[in-house]
PDB file of C-alpha atoms in Angstrom:
ATOM      1  CA  MET A  20      -0.292  -0.195  -0.025  1.00 46.00           C
ATOM      2  CA  ASP A  21       2.632   2.242  -0.992  1.00 52.00           C
ATOM      3  CA  ASN A  22      -0.010   5.031  -2.172  1.00 58.00           C
ATOM      4  CA  GLY A  23       0.832   7.623  -0.002  1.00 58.00           C
ATOM      5  CA  LYS A  24      -1.356   6.254   2.558  1.00 64.00           C
ATOM      6  CA  CYS A  25      -0.337   5.234   6.283  1.00 66.00           C
ATOM      7  CA  THR A  26       1.013   1.345   5.910  1.00 61.00           C
ATOM      8  CA  ALA A  27       0.972   1.134   9.925  1.00 60.00           C
ATOM      9  CA  PHE A  28      -1.647  -0.772  10.252  1.00 58.00           C
ATOM     10  CA  LYS A  29      -0.963  -3.297   7.203  1.00 56.00           C
ATOM     11  CA  TYR A  30       2.735  -4.107   8.063  1.00 50.00           C
ATOM     12  CA  GLY A  31       3.518  -2.854  11.765  1.00 52.00           C
ATOM     13  CA  PHE A  32       5.255   0.563  12.493  1.00 53.00           C
ATOM     14  CA  GLY A  33       8.836   0.041  12.297  1.00 51.00           C
ATOM     15  CA  ARG A  34       8.632  -3.242  10.207  1.00 50.00           C
ATOM     16  CA  SER A  35       9.070  -3.398   6.228  1.00 48.00           C
ATOM     17  CA  LYS A  36       6.672  -5.801   3.833  1.00 49.00           C
ATOM     18  CA  LYS A  37       9.328  -8.399   4.311  1.00 49.00           C
ATOM     19  CA  ARG A  38       8.580  -8.608   8.080  1.00 47.00           C
ATOM     20  CA  ASN A  39      12.384  -8.681   8.572  1.00 46.00           C
ATOM     21  CA  LYS A  40      13.966  -7.926  11.975  1.00 51.00           C
ATOM     22  CA  VAL A  41      13.980  -4.040  12.493  1.00 52.00           C
ATOM     23  CA  LYS A  42      17.528  -1.869  12.586  1.00 60.00           C
ATOM     24  CA  LEU A  43      18.270  -0.161  15.768  1.00 67.00           C
ATOM     25  CA  THR A  44      18.891   2.928  13.614  1.00 84.00           C
ATOM     26  CA  ARG A  45      20.397   6.191  15.373  1.00 85.00           C
ATOM     27  CA  ARG A  46      16.830   7.473  15.297  1.00 85.00           C
ATOM     28  CA  ARG A  47      14.825   4.597  16.717  1.00 88.00           C
ATOM     29  CA  ARG A  48      17.138   4.883  19.496  1.00 90.00           C
ATOM     30  CA  ILE A  49      16.754   8.280  20.059  1.00 92.00           C
ATOM     31  CA  LEU A  50      12.708   8.116  19.675  1.00 91.00           C
ATOM     32  CA  ARG A  51      12.776   4.697  22.278  1.00 94.00           C
ATOM     33  CA  TRP A  52      14.955   6.687  25.405  1.00 96.00           C
ATOM     34  CA  THR A  53      12.624   9.521  24.222  1.00 96.00           C
ATOM     35  CA  GLY A  54       9.858   7.976  24.791  1.00 96.00           C
ATOM     36  CA  ILE A  55      11.096   5.949  27.885  1.00 98.00           C
ATOM     37  CA  LEU A  56      12.126   9.107  29.787  1.00 98.00           C
ATOM     38  CA  LEU A  57       8.893  10.811  28.745  1.00 98.00           C
ATOM     39  CA  ALA A  58       7.050   7.708  30.278  1.00 98.00           C
ATOM     40  CA  LEU A  59       9.042   7.582  33.640  1.00 98.00           C
ATOM     41  CA  PHE A  60       8.320  11.694  33.784  1.00 98.00           C
ATOM     42  CA  TRP A  61       4.735  11.203  33.629  1.00 98.00           C
ATOM     43  CA  MET A  62       5.036   7.965  36.016  1.00 98.00           C
ATOM     44  CA  ILE A  63       6.820  10.068  38.850  1.00 97.00           C
ATOM     45  CA  LEU A  64       4.240  12.874  38.273  1.00 96.00           C
ATOM     46  CA  ILE A  65       1.419  10.531  39.046  1.00 96.00           C
ATOM     47  CA  PHE A  66       3.343   8.995  41.558  1.00 95.00           C
ATOM     48  CA  ARG A  67       3.779  12.120  43.619  1.00 92.00           C
ATOM     49  CA  PHE A  68       0.152  13.713  42.741  1.00 90.00           C
ATOM     50  CA  SER A  69      -0.848  10.436  44.771  1.00 89.00           C
ATOM     51  CA  ALA A  70       1.207  10.620  47.613  1.00 86.00           C
ATOM     52  CA  GLU A  71      -0.558  13.968  48.477  1.00 83.00           C
ATOM     53  CA  ASN A  72      -3.012  13.501  51.170  1.00 80.00           C
ATOM     54  CA  GLY A  73      -6.619  14.620  50.485  1.00 71.00           C
ATOM     55  CA  GLN A  74      -6.477  18.141  51.553  1.00 80.00           C
ATOM     56  CA  GLN A  75      -3.702  18.959  49.662  1.00 82.00           C
ATOM     57  CA  SER A  76      -4.860  17.356  46.635  1.00 76.00           C
ATOM     58  CA  GLY A  77      -7.788  18.993  46.754  1.00 76.00           C
ATOM     59  CA  ALA A  78      -6.711  22.415  47.333  1.00 82.00           C
ATOM     60  CA  LEU A  79      -4.838  22.228  44.155  1.00 83.00           C
ATOM     61  CA  SER A  80      -7.680  21.048  42.281  1.00 80.00           C
ATOM     62  CA  ASP A  81      -9.846  24.007  44.318  1.00 82.00           C
ATOM     63  CA  SER A  82      -6.707  26.189  42.523  1.00 86.00           C
ATOM     64  CA  VAL A  83      -6.786  24.738  39.253  1.00 86.00           C
ATOM     65  CA  LEU A  84     -10.596  25.691  38.928  1.00 84.00           C
ATOM     66  CA  GLN A  85     -10.421  29.096  40.684  1.00 84.00           C
ATOM     67  CA  THR A  86      -7.415  29.759  38.291  1.00 86.00           C
ATOM     68  CA  ALA A  87      -9.777  28.520  35.207  1.00 84.00           C
ATOM     69  CA  VAL A  88     -12.716  30.722  36.406  1.00 83.00           C
ATOM     70  CA  ASP A  89     -10.587  33.363  36.560  1.00 83.00           C
ATOM     71  CA  LEU A  90      -9.324  33.245  32.806  1.00 87.00           C
ATOM     72  CA  PHE A  91     -12.497  32.807  31.796  1.00 83.00           C
ATOM     73  CA  ASP A  92     -13.796  36.019  33.535  1.00 80.00           C
ATOM     74  CA  ARG A  93     -11.357  37.442  31.982  1.00 85.00           C
ATOM     75  CA  ILE A  94     -11.479  36.708  28.431  1.00 86.00           C
ATOM     76  CA  THR A  95     -15.611  36.795  28.481  1.00 83.00           C
ATOM     77  CA  GLY A  96     -15.949  40.053  30.575  1.00 80.00           C
ATOM     78  CA  GLN A  97     -18.380  38.141  32.422  1.00 82.00           C
ATOM     79  CA  ASP A  98     -18.011  37.593  36.183  1.00 78.00           C
ATOM     80  CA  LEU A  99     -18.392  34.053  36.514  1.00 76.00           C
ATOM     81  CA  ASN A 100     -17.391  34.156  40.513  1.00 74.00           C
ATOM     82  CA  GLY A 101     -20.413  35.385  41.264  1.00 76.00           C
ATOM     83  CA  ALA A 102     -22.584  32.700  40.053  1.00 76.00           C
ATOM     84  CA  MET A 103     -20.533  30.142  41.397  1.00 78.00           C
ATOM     85  CA  THR A 104     -22.510  28.324  44.196  1.00 84.00           C
ATOM     86  CA  PRO A 105     -21.111  25.916  46.114  1.00 84.00           C
ATOM     87  CA  LYS A 106     -23.023  23.018  44.104  1.00 88.00           C
ATOM     88  CA  LEU A 107     -21.518  24.008  41.371  1.00 84.00           C
ATOM     89  CA  THR A 108     -17.687  24.627  42.662  1.00 83.00           C
ATOM     90  CA  GLN A 109     -17.802  20.899  44.208  1.00 85.00           C
ATOM     91  CA  ILE A 110     -19.429  19.859  40.268  1.00 87.00           C
ATOM     92  CA  LEU A 111     -16.811  21.724  38.798  1.00 86.00           C
ATOM     93  CA  GLY A 112     -13.760  20.496  41.236  1.00 84.00           C
ATOM     94  CA  PHE A 113     -15.293  16.937  40.140  1.00 88.00           C
ATOM     95  CA  CYS A 114     -14.392  17.392  36.661  1.00 89.00           C
ATOM     96  CA  VAL A 115     -11.290  18.916  37.386  1.00 88.00           C
ATOM     97  CA  ARG A 116     -10.283  15.962  39.168  1.00 87.00           C
ATOM     98  CA  LYS A 117     -11.236  13.818  36.487  1.00 91.00           C
ATOM     99  CA  ALA A 118     -10.292  15.581  33.910  1.00 93.00           C
ATOM    100  CA  ALA A 119      -6.837  15.787  35.282  1.00 91.00           C
ATOM    101  CA  HIS A 120      -6.756  12.163  35.527  1.00 91.00           C
ATOM    102  CA  MET A 121      -7.555  11.526  32.287  1.00 96.00           C
ATOM    103  CA  THR A 122      -4.821  14.417  30.622  1.00 96.00           C
ATOM    104  CA  VAL A 123      -1.397  12.763  32.924  1.00 97.00           C
ATOM    105  CA  TYR A 124      -2.679   8.736  31.546  1.00 98.00           C
ATOM    106  CA  CYS A 125      -3.295  10.760  28.095  1.00 98.00           C
ATOM    107  CA  MET A 126       0.317  11.573  28.435  1.00 98.00           C
ATOM    108  CA  LEU A 127       1.420   8.202  29.713  1.00 98.00           C
ATOM    109  CA  GLY A 128      -0.334   6.591  26.793  1.00 98.00           C
ATOM    110  CA  ILE A 129       1.275   8.783  24.554  1.00 98.00           C
ATOM    111  CA  SER A 130       4.784   8.145  26.119  1.00 98.00           C
ATOM    112  CA  VAL A 131       4.600   4.404  26.023  1.00 98.00           C
ATOM    113  CA  MET A 132       3.340   4.353  22.432  1.00 97.00           C
ATOM    114  CA  LEU A 133       6.516   6.406  21.559  1.00 95.00           C
ATOM    115  CA  THR A 134       8.162   3.730  23.147  1.00 96.00           C
ATOM    116  CA  MET A 135       6.316   1.158  21.638  1.00 95.00           C
ATOM    117  CA  PHE A 136       6.823   2.115  18.235  1.00 91.00           C
ATOM    118  CA  THR A 137      10.616   0.939  18.360  1.00 90.00           C
ATOM    119  CA  PHE A 138       9.769  -2.355  18.478  1.00 88.00           C
ATOM    120  CA  PRO A 139       8.508  -5.100  15.961  1.00 83.00           C
ATOM    121  CA  PRO A 140       5.404  -6.577  16.834  1.00 73.00           C
ATOM    122  CA  ALA A 141       2.338  -5.649  14.850  1.00 86.00           C
ATOM    123  CA  ILE A 142       0.461  -2.596  15.836  1.00 88.00           C
ATOM    124  CA  TRP A 143      -2.402  -3.939  17.821  1.00 89.00           C
ATOM    125  CA  LYS A 144      -0.110  -5.691  19.624  1.00 93.00           C
ATOM    126  CA  LYS A 145       1.858  -2.490  20.977  1.00 95.00           C
ATOM    127  CA  ALA A 146      -1.604  -0.374  21.285  1.00 96.00           C
ATOM    128  CA  GLY A 147      -3.022  -3.559  23.451  1.00 96.00           C
ATOM    129  CA  LEU A 148       0.394  -3.383  25.578  1.00 97.00           C
ATOM    130  CA  THR A 149       0.822   0.130  25.960  1.00 98.00           C
ATOM    131  CA  LEU A 150      -3.154   0.094  26.985  1.00 98.00           C
ATOM    132  CA  LEU A 151      -2.258  -3.181  29.328  1.00 98.00           C
ATOM    133  CA  ILE A 152       0.635  -1.290  30.818  1.00 98.00           C
ATOM    134  CA  CYS A 153      -0.893   2.175  31.483  1.00 98.00           C
ATOM    135  CA  ALA A 154      -3.966   0.208  33.271  1.00 98.00           C
ATOM    136  CA  ALA A 155      -1.801  -1.563  35.837  1.00 98.00           C
ATOM    137  CA  TYR A 156      -0.102   1.853  36.629  1.00 98.00           C
ATOM    138  CA  ALA A 157      -3.151   3.067  37.377  1.00 97.00           C
ATOM    139  CA  GLY A 158      -4.054   0.155  39.140  1.00 97.00           C
ATOM    140  CA  SER A 159      -0.933   0.065  41.431  1.00 96.00           C
ATOM    141  CA  ASP A 160      -1.656   4.036  41.677  1.00 95.00           C
ATOM    142  CA  GLU A 161      -5.081   3.603  43.127  1.00 93.00           C
ATOM    143  CA  PHE A 162      -3.298   0.450  45.160  1.00 94.00           C
ATOM    144  CA  HIS A 163      -0.694   3.373  46.729  1.00 93.00           C
ATOM    145  CA  GLN A 164      -3.309   5.903  47.184  1.00 90.00           C
ATOM    146  CA  SER A 165      -5.223   3.276  50.062  1.00 89.00           C
ATOM    147  CA  PHE A 166      -1.963   3.930  52.167  1.00 90.00           C
ATOM    148  CA  VAL A 167      -2.391   7.662  51.746  1.00 87.00           C
ATOM    149  CA  ALA A 168      -4.335  10.323  54.583  1.00 84.00           C
ATOM    150  CA  GLY A 169      -7.380  10.716  53.509  1.00 83.00           C
ATOM    151  CA  ARG A 170      -7.369   9.160  49.811  1.00 84.00           C
ATOM    152  CA  GLY A 171      -8.743   5.739  49.000  1.00 87.00           C
ATOM    153  CA  PRO A 172      -8.641   3.759  45.929  1.00 90.00           C
ATOM    154  CA  SER A 173     -11.383   3.406  43.494  1.00 90.00           C
ATOM    155  CA  LEU A 174     -11.822   1.480  40.234  1.00 94.00           C
ATOM    156  CA  GLN A 175     -13.936   4.522  38.826  1.00 94.00           C
ATOM    157  CA  ASP A 176     -10.323   6.340  38.421  1.00 93.00           C
ATOM    158  CA  VAL A 177      -8.678   3.030  37.041  1.00 96.00           C
ATOM    159  CA  CYS A 178     -11.218   3.220  34.059  1.00 96.00           C
ATOM    160  CA  ILE A 179     -11.383   6.975  34.011  1.00 96.00           C
ATOM    161  CA  ASP A 180      -7.149   6.635  33.695  1.00 97.00           C
ATOM    162  CA  SER A 181      -7.768   3.653  31.045  1.00 98.00           C
ATOM    163  CA  LEU A 182      -9.783   5.761  29.088  1.00 98.00           C
ATOM    164  CA  GLY A 183      -7.433   8.732  28.909  1.00 98.00           C
ATOM    165  CA  ALA A 184      -4.488   6.450  28.139  1.00 98.00           C
ATOM    166  CA  ALA A 185      -6.631   4.672  25.219  1.00 98.00           C
ATOM    167  CA  ALA A 186      -7.082   8.388  23.954  1.00 98.00           C
ATOM    168  CA  GLY A 187      -3.321   9.216  24.425  1.00 98.00           C
ATOM    169  CA  ILE A 188      -2.609   5.520  22.107  1.00 98.00           C
ATOM    170  CA  LEU A 189      -5.266   6.904  19.658  1.00 98.00           C
ATOM    171  CA  ILE A 190      -3.606  10.420  19.137  1.00 98.00           C
ATOM    172  CA  ALA A 191      -0.055   8.426  19.054  1.00 96.00           C
ATOM    173  CA  LEU A 192      -1.459   6.169  16.701  1.00 95.00           C
ATOM    174  CA  LEU A 193      -2.677   9.274  14.557  1.00 95.00           C
ATOM    175  CA  ALA A 194       0.384  11.357  14.760  1.00 94.00           C
ATOM    176  CA  TYR A 195       2.488   8.083  13.549  1.00 89.00           C
ATOM    177  CA  CYS A 196      -0.191   7.799  10.420  1.00 89.00           C
ATOM    178  CA  VAL A 197      -0.093  11.704   9.449  1.00 92.00           C
ATOM    179  CA  PHE A 198       4.089  11.302   9.835  1.00 87.00           C
ATOM    180  CA  ASP A 199       4.107   8.235   7.875  1.00 83.00           C
ATOM    181  CA  THR A 200       1.615   9.522   4.867  1.00 88.00           C
ATOM    182  CA  VAL A 201       3.777  12.869   4.623  1.00 87.00           C
ATOM    183  CA  ARG A 202       7.353  10.957   4.572  1.00 82.00           C
ATOM    184  CA  ARG A 203       5.714   8.934   1.813  1.00 84.00           C
ATOM    185  CA  LYS A 204       4.813  11.621  -0.430  1.00 84.00           C
ATOM    186  CA  THR A 205       8.088  13.472   0.425  1.00 78.00           C
TER     187      THR A 205
END
């Protein structure tokens, strides 16, 4: 399928039509180490956020929410602060926390997938393994939270984290297909 379309789904990333062994080129080594270092960065960041007690975590979420409300006020010229009821603040705070979960795991999914691009298995195996790694880390993260004051494990958070990782995997796949298509046309 060399007609300018992404061939990654047909042959797998980093593999030729003949399915010969992948030579670890300098570019591939750089990509692998970049992915590993980024994944470690996001894992450490997630661990540090999970180590915060309930009060610290809530204060961070409230701070992010207040910054977003202030930014909205500045951009629109409206006073959203005046319309913030305790119930609305609670709902938006919940949304901020869950969006943060999805965002960090999306970045973790992208980072792990970046590393996986440098290995020879077929693309669906890479995506599945990446999702498994991220979901396992999400589970271990929730287990870690069971030892932190004011925090506790949540199966809902593991599902949200895994959904964020799946989104990151899809973003990485789409980016690769765009890159692969452009590269083949030049």
